[in-house]
Amino acid sequence: MKRSQFLKSAGAAFVLPAVWPWAASAQSERSNCVLVPSETPGPFPLDLTENTFFFRQDIREDRAGVPLRQKIRIVGADNCDPMPNVRVNIWHCDRDGDYSGYAAMGSEGQTYCRGYQMTDANGECEFVTIFPGWYPGRTTHVHFQVHVSSQYSVVSQWTWPHAAAVEVATAHSALYPEGPDPLPPSQDGVFTDGFQLQLADLAWDEAAQEYVSHYEATVEGAGVSGVGYQELTTSAHLALGQNFPNPVARATQIPLDLKSAGEVVWSLWSPSGACVVRKDLGMCAPGRTVLDVDFDALGVPAASYLYQVEVFNASGRFSDVKRMTLLK
C-alpha cells in the first residue's frame, strides 16, 4: 500500500491533508524517502523489550483525556516501501504532563500511556490512547522507538501543529485543567533542528467521538519483506513465514523452516496483548513444517492477531512473530 492509499483508508468521517507535511521536502540521496531525525528518548523511557504486558493496542488504562486513535506507518529508506513485522514502542505523558513508572511523579509501578505494536503487511500499526498534555519546557509530543533488529533501532519523537494541540485543550477544557499548550514546536529545544519530518496530522472523527492522527516515519532498510525484524540469532535457527491466505476466512497455513530439531510452541495473541491460543506442537525435525490453523475450531472473533512460534533446542529458546488478519 502506497502513502496515498494509506491516507484514503482512514475513511471519510474526517478531513485529512492532501499530502503529508514532508511530501515536498528535500529527498534522501539514497531513496525517495527522508530518514526521520533521531531524538533523545527523554528522561522517562522504560525498556519494554522483555515485558509482553506492554504488547497492547489500548494504552490508556485509567487516564482521563480526549480519546486519540494514533495510526503509524513505517517505511524503509532503501525503496520507500512499507516495513512489516517491526516493533513500534510509544510512550507519552498524561493530560497533566506526568509519565508512568517514576517515583518522582508519584507513578512508580504504573504503566499508563506506554505500549508497543507490530506493524502489519502495510507497515502500519495503531494505538488507542489519550491526547497528551504538556509540561514546562516541552511542546506536546510523543516518544517512539522503531525496533528493526538487535543491531538497529530508531528513537525519535513526533508532535502536532501547535494550533491543533491548542484546539484540543480549548475544545475539551474540562479534561485539560492545565489549559492549552503554551509552547509551539518551533520554540522547543528538542526540535530546534526542525520538525517537519516529525509532524503528525490530527482531525476530529465526529461519528467515533475521538481524534484520529496519522504519522509516518522512514527508517534505514528496505520495505516489503520485513526481514530486518528478525534477530540474527533467531534466523540461525528458524525462519517463520507469512501465513497464507492472509487475510483469513476460515483456515490458514503458517510455513516454518527449522535449521535444527527442536520443540515447537505456537501461540496467537490479540491486539490487547492477551494470549488467545497456545499449542505445544512437540518435537519437530529440521526442514519445512507447515502449521495448519483452523479458526472455526478455535472459535475466536474477527480481528488482527499476532502469531508467535517459539523453538526450544540445544542452543536455547528462539522465537519470531508475524501478524495476520481474521475475517468472519
PDB file of N, CA, C and O in Angstrom, residues 113-153:
ATOM      1  N   CYS A 113      -0.119   4.867  29.332  1.00  0.00           N
ATOM      2  CA  CYS A 113       0.418   5.593  28.172  1.00  0.00           C
ATOM      3  C   CYS A 113       1.755   5.043  27.690  1.00  0.00           C
ATOM      4  O   CYS A 113       2.640   5.800  27.254  1.00  0.00           O
ATOM      5  N   ARG A 114       1.891   3.721  27.748  1.00  0.00           N
ATOM      6  CA  ARG A 114       3.066   3.033  27.215  1.00  0.00           C
ATOM      7  C   ARG A 114       2.609   1.740  26.553  1.00  0.00           C
ATOM      8  O   ARG A 114       1.730   1.054  27.065  1.00  0.00           O
ATOM      9  N   GLY A 115       3.225   1.402  25.440  1.00  0.00           N
ATOM     10  CA  GLY A 115       2.892   0.139  24.798  1.00  0.00           C
ATOM     11  C   GLY A 115       3.645  -0.036  23.501  1.00  0.00           C
ATOM     12  O   GLY A 115       4.355   0.855  23.040  1.00  0.00           O
ATOM     13  N   TYR A 116       3.501  -1.230  22.927  1.00  0.00           N
ATOM     14  CA  TYR A 116       4.093  -1.460  21.617  1.00  0.00           C
ATOM     15  C   TYR A 116       3.183  -2.334  20.774  1.00  0.00           C
ATOM     16  O   TYR A 116       2.346  -3.071  21.282  1.00  0.00           O
ATOM     17  N   GLN A 117       3.341  -2.185  19.459  1.00  0.00           N
ATOM     18  CA  GLN A 117       2.624  -2.974  18.471  1.00  0.00           C
ATOM     19  C   GLN A 117       3.604  -3.419  17.398  1.00  0.00           C
ATOM     20  O   GLN A 117       4.696  -2.852  17.255  1.00  0.00           O
ATOM     21  N   MET A 118       3.202  -4.433  16.619  1.00  0.00           N
ATOM     22  CA  MET A 118       3.959  -4.862  15.451  1.00  0.00           C
ATOM     23  C   MET A 118       3.256  -4.326  14.209  1.00  0.00           C
ATOM     24  O   MET A 118       2.024  -4.338  14.125  1.00  0.00           O
ATOM     25  N   THR A 119       4.041  -3.862  13.241  1.00  0.00           N
ATOM     26  CA  THR A 119       3.439  -3.370  12.008  1.00  0.00           C
ATOM     27  C   THR A 119       2.900  -4.527  11.170  1.00  0.00           C
ATOM     28  O   THR A 119       3.442  -5.629  11.185  1.00  0.00           O
ATOM     29  N   ASP A 120       1.825  -4.253  10.432  1.00  0.00           N
ATOM     30  CA  ASP A 120       1.213  -5.275   9.595  1.00  0.00           C
ATOM     31  C   ASP A 120       1.862  -5.284   8.213  1.00  0.00           C
ATOM     32  O   ASP A 120       2.916  -4.677   7.998  1.00  0.00           O
ATOM     33  N   ALA A 121       1.224  -5.972   7.256  1.00  0.00           N
ATOM     34  CA  ALA A 121       1.800  -6.115   5.919  1.00  0.00           C
ATOM     35  C   ALA A 121       1.947  -4.778   5.208  1.00  0.00           C
ATOM     36  O   ALA A 121       2.735  -4.655   4.265  1.00  0.00           O
ATOM     37  N   ASN A 122       1.206  -3.759   5.634  1.00  0.00           N
ATOM     38  CA  ASN A 122       1.303  -2.422   5.048  1.00  0.00           C
ATOM     39  C   ASN A 122       2.234  -1.507   5.831  1.00  0.00           C
ATOM     40  O   ASN A 122       2.264  -0.297   5.592  1.00  0.00           O
ATOM     41  N   GLY A 123       2.970  -2.077   6.785  1.00  0.00           N
ATOM     42  CA  GLY A 123       3.870  -1.273   7.595  1.00  0.00           C
ATOM     43  C   GLY A 123       3.150  -0.410   8.610  1.00  0.00           C
ATOM     44  O   GLY A 123       3.721   0.547   9.129  1.00  0.00           O
ATOM     45  N   GLU A 124       1.904  -0.746   8.929  1.00  0.00           N
ATOM     46  CA  GLU A 124       1.072   0.102   9.774  1.00  0.00           C
ATOM     47  C   GLU A 124       0.753  -0.558  11.113  1.00  0.00           C
ATOM     48  O   GLU A 124       0.652  -1.778  11.213  1.00  0.00           O
ATOM     49  N   CYS A 125       0.583   0.257  12.121  1.00  0.00           N
ATOM     50  CA  CYS A 125       0.061  -0.193  13.405  1.00  0.00           C
ATOM     51  C   CYS A 125      -0.772   0.936  13.993  1.00  0.00           C
ATOM     52  O   CYS A 125      -0.759   2.062  13.491  1.00  0.00           O
ATOM     53  N   GLU A 126      -1.494   0.632  15.056  1.00  0.00           N
ATOM     54  CA  GLU A 126      -2.459   1.597  15.583  1.00  0.00           C
ATOM     55  C   GLU A 126      -2.531   1.485  17.098  1.00  0.00           C
ATOM     56  O   GLU A 126      -2.507   0.381  17.653  1.00  0.00           O
ATOM     57  N   PHE A 127      -2.616   2.629  17.758  1.00  0.00           N
ATOM     58  CA  PHE A 127      -2.765   2.685  19.208  1.00  0.00           C
ATOM     59  C   PHE A 127      -4.026   3.465  19.565  1.00  0.00           C
ATOM     60  O   PHE A 127      -4.419   4.392  18.850  1.00  0.00           O
ATOM     61  N   VAL A 128      -4.634   3.086  20.673  1.00  0.00           N
ATOM     62  CA  VAL A 128      -5.745   3.838  21.252  1.00  0.00           C
ATOM     63  C   VAL A 128      -5.231   4.448  22.545  1.00  0.00           C
ATOM     64  O   VAL A 128      -4.781   3.736  23.447  1.00  0.00           O
ATOM     65  N   THR A 129      -5.279   5.769  22.642  1.00  0.00           N
ATOM     66  CA  THR A 129      -4.722   6.436  23.811  1.00  0.00           C
ATOM     67  C   THR A 129      -5.504   7.726  24.066  1.00  0.00           C
ATOM     68  O   THR A 129      -6.649   7.862  23.631  1.00  0.00           O
ATOM     69  N   ILE A 130      -4.920   8.652  24.805  1.00  0.00           N
ATOM     70  CA  ILE A 130      -5.499   9.980  25.006  1.00  0.00           C
ATOM     71  C   ILE A 130      -4.565  11.004  24.384  1.00  0.00           C
ATOM     72  O   ILE A 130      -3.366  10.745  24.218  1.00  0.00           O
ATOM     73  N   PHE A 131      -5.114  12.158  24.033  1.00  0.00           N
ATOM     74  CA  PHE A 131      -4.235  13.215  23.545  1.00  0.00           C
ATOM     75  C   PHE A 131      -3.393  13.699  24.720  1.00  0.00           C
ATOM     76  O   PHE A 131      -3.928  14.032  25.780  1.00  0.00           O
ATOM     77  N   PRO A 132      -2.052  13.741  24.559  1.00  0.00           N
ATOM     78  CA  PRO A 132      -1.188  14.077  25.700  1.00  0.00           C
ATOM     79  C   PRO A 132      -1.352  15.519  26.157  1.00  0.00           C
ATOM     80  O   PRO A 132      -1.759  16.396  25.390  1.00  0.00           O
ATOM     81  N   GLY A 133      -0.988  15.742  27.407  1.00  0.00           N
ATOM     82  CA  GLY A 133      -0.867  17.101  27.911  1.00  0.00           C
ATOM     83  C   GLY A 133       0.523  17.642  27.617  1.00  0.00           C
ATOM     84  O   GLY A 133       1.193  17.196  26.685  1.00  0.00           O
ATOM     85  N   TRP A 134       0.977  18.570  28.432  1.00  0.00           N
ATOM     86  CA  TRP A 134       2.288  19.176  28.226  1.00  0.00           C
ATOM     87  C   TRP A 134       2.902  19.463  29.586  1.00  0.00           C
ATOM     88  O   TRP A 134       2.249  19.366  30.627  1.00  0.00           O
ATOM     89  N   TYR A 135       4.183  19.796  29.585  1.00  0.00           N
ATOM     90  CA  TYR A 135       4.857  20.199  30.817  1.00  0.00           C
ATOM     91  C   TYR A 135       5.885  21.266  30.464  1.00  0.00           C
ATOM     92  O   TYR A 135       6.265  21.420  29.294  1.00  0.00           O
ATOM     93  N   PRO A 136       6.334  22.054  31.444  1.00  0.00           N
ATOM     94  CA  PRO A 136       7.196  23.207  31.156  1.00  0.00           C
ATOM     95  C   PRO A 136       8.441  22.829  30.357  1.00  0.00           C
ATOM     96  O   PRO A 136       9.126  21.851  30.664  1.00  0.00           O
ATOM     97  N   GLY A 137       8.709  23.612  29.330  1.00  0.00           N
ATOM     98  CA  GLY A 137       9.895  23.421  28.515  1.00  0.00           C
ATOM     99  C   GLY A 137       9.702  22.532  27.311  1.00  0.00           C
ATOM    100  O   GLY A 137      10.592  22.447  26.459  1.00  0.00           O
ATOM    101  N   ARG A 138       8.554  21.842  27.227  1.00  0.00           N
ATOM    102  CA  ARG A 138       8.308  20.934  26.102  1.00  0.00           C
ATOM    103  C   ARG A 138       6.944  21.203  25.484  1.00  0.00           C
ATOM    104  O   ARG A 138       5.965  21.438  26.186  1.00  0.00           O
ATOM    105  N   THR A 139       6.909  21.127  24.167  1.00  0.00           N
ATOM    106  CA  THR A 139       5.639  21.167  23.462  1.00  0.00           C
ATOM    107  C   THR A 139       4.975  19.794  23.558  1.00  0.00           C
ATOM    108  O   THR A 139       5.617  18.806  23.947  1.00  0.00           O
ATOM    109  N   THR A 140       3.719  19.690  23.231  1.00  0.00           N
ATOM    110  CA  THR A 140       3.025  18.404  23.241  1.00  0.00           C
ATOM    111  C   THR A 140       3.723  17.443  22.281  1.00  0.00           C
ATOM    112  O   THR A 140       3.987  17.798  21.128  1.00  0.00           O
ATOM    113  N   HIS A 141       4.018  16.226  22.741  1.00  0.00           N
ATOM    114  CA  HIS A 141       4.789  15.305  21.909  1.00  0.00           C
ATOM    115  C   HIS A 141       4.577  13.867  22.360  1.00  0.00           C
ATOM    116  O   HIS A 141       4.064  13.606  23.451  1.00  0.00           O
ATOM    117  N   VAL A 142       5.009  12.944  21.511  1.00  0.00           N
ATOM    118  CA  VAL A 142       5.002  11.508  21.807  1.00  0.00           C
ATOM    119  C   VAL A 142       6.374  10.953  21.461  1.00  0.00           C
ATOM    120  O   VAL A 142       6.931  11.258  20.398  1.00  0.00           O
ATOM    121  N   HIS A 143       6.926  10.145  22.357  1.00  0.00           N
ATOM    122  CA  HIS A 143       8.183   9.448  22.092  1.00  0.00           C
ATOM    123  C   HIS A 143       7.880   8.130  21.382  1.00  0.00           C
ATOM    124  O   HIS A 143       6.877   7.472  21.681  1.00  0.00           O
ATOM    125  N   PHE A 144       8.766   7.736  20.472  1.00  0.00           N
ATOM    126  CA  PHE A 144       8.591   6.424  19.854  1.00  0.00           C
ATOM    127  C   PHE A 144       9.939   5.808  19.511  1.00  0.00           C
ATOM    128  O   PHE A 144      10.940   6.510  19.329  1.00  0.00           O
ATOM    129  N   GLN A 145       9.936   4.482  19.460  1.00  0.00           N
ATOM    130  CA  GLN A 145      11.105   3.717  19.039  1.00  0.00           C
ATOM    131  C   GLN A 145      10.661   2.711  17.988  1.00  0.00           C
ATOM    132  O   GLN A 145       9.668   1.998  18.176  1.00  0.00           O
ATOM    133  N   VAL A 146      11.372   2.667  16.872  1.00  0.00           N
ATOM    134  CA  VAL A 146      11.152   1.639  15.857  1.00  0.00           C
ATOM    135  C   VAL A 146      12.284   0.637  15.989  1.00  0.00           C
ATOM    136  O   VAL A 146      13.444   0.960  15.726  1.00  0.00           O
ATOM    137  N   HIS A 147      11.948  -0.572  16.430  1.00  0.00           N
ATOM    138  CA  HIS A 147      12.950  -1.608  16.663  1.00  0.00           C
ATOM    139  C   HIS A 147      12.984  -2.508  15.434  1.00  0.00           C
ATOM    140  O   HIS A 147      12.093  -3.323  15.220  1.00  0.00           O
ATOM    141  N   VAL A 148      14.018  -2.337  14.611  1.00  0.00           N
ATOM    142  CA  VAL A 148      14.132  -3.105  13.373  1.00  0.00           C
ATOM    143  C   VAL A 148      14.871  -4.414  13.610  1.00  0.00           C
ATOM    144  O   VAL A 148      14.504  -5.460  13.087  1.00  0.00           O
ATOM    145  N   SER A 149      15.932  -4.386  14.403  1.00  0.00           N
ATOM    146  CA  SER A 149      16.695  -5.594  14.710  1.00  0.00           C
ATOM    147  C   SER A 149      17.496  -5.340  15.975  1.00  0.00           C
ATOM    148  O   SER A 149      17.484  -4.234  16.524  1.00  0.00           O
ATOM    149  N   SER A 150      18.227  -6.363  16.420  1.00  0.00           N
ATOM    150  CA  SER A 150      19.058  -6.193  17.612  1.00  0.00           C
ATOM    151  C   SER A 150      20.214  -5.237  17.350  1.00  0.00           C
ATOM    152  O   SER A 150      20.819  -4.713  18.279  1.00  0.00           O
ATOM    153  N   GLN A 151      20.527  -4.996  16.069  1.00  0.00           N
ATOM    154  CA  GLN A 151      21.622  -4.089  15.720  1.00  0.00           C
ATOM    155  C   GLN A 151      21.140  -2.671  15.391  1.00  0.00           C
ATOM    156  O   GLN A 151      21.941  -1.751  15.322  1.00  0.00           O
ATOM    157  N   TYR A 152      19.852  -2.490  15.177  1.00  0.00           N
ATOM    158  CA  TYR A 152      19.402  -1.181  14.705  1.00  0.00           C
ATOM    159  C   TYR A 152      17.997  -0.855  15.196  1.00  0.00           C
ATOM    160  O   TYR A 152      17.064  -1.639  15.010  1.00  0.00           O
ATOM    161  N   SER A 153      17.882   0.293  15.834  1.00  0.00           N
ATOM    162  CA  SER A 153      16.577   0.839  16.181  1.00  0.00           C
ATOM    163  C   SER A 153      16.672   2.356  16.134  1.00  0.00           C
ATOM    164  O   SER A 153      17.764   2.927  16.228  1.00  0.00           O
TER     165      SER A 153
END
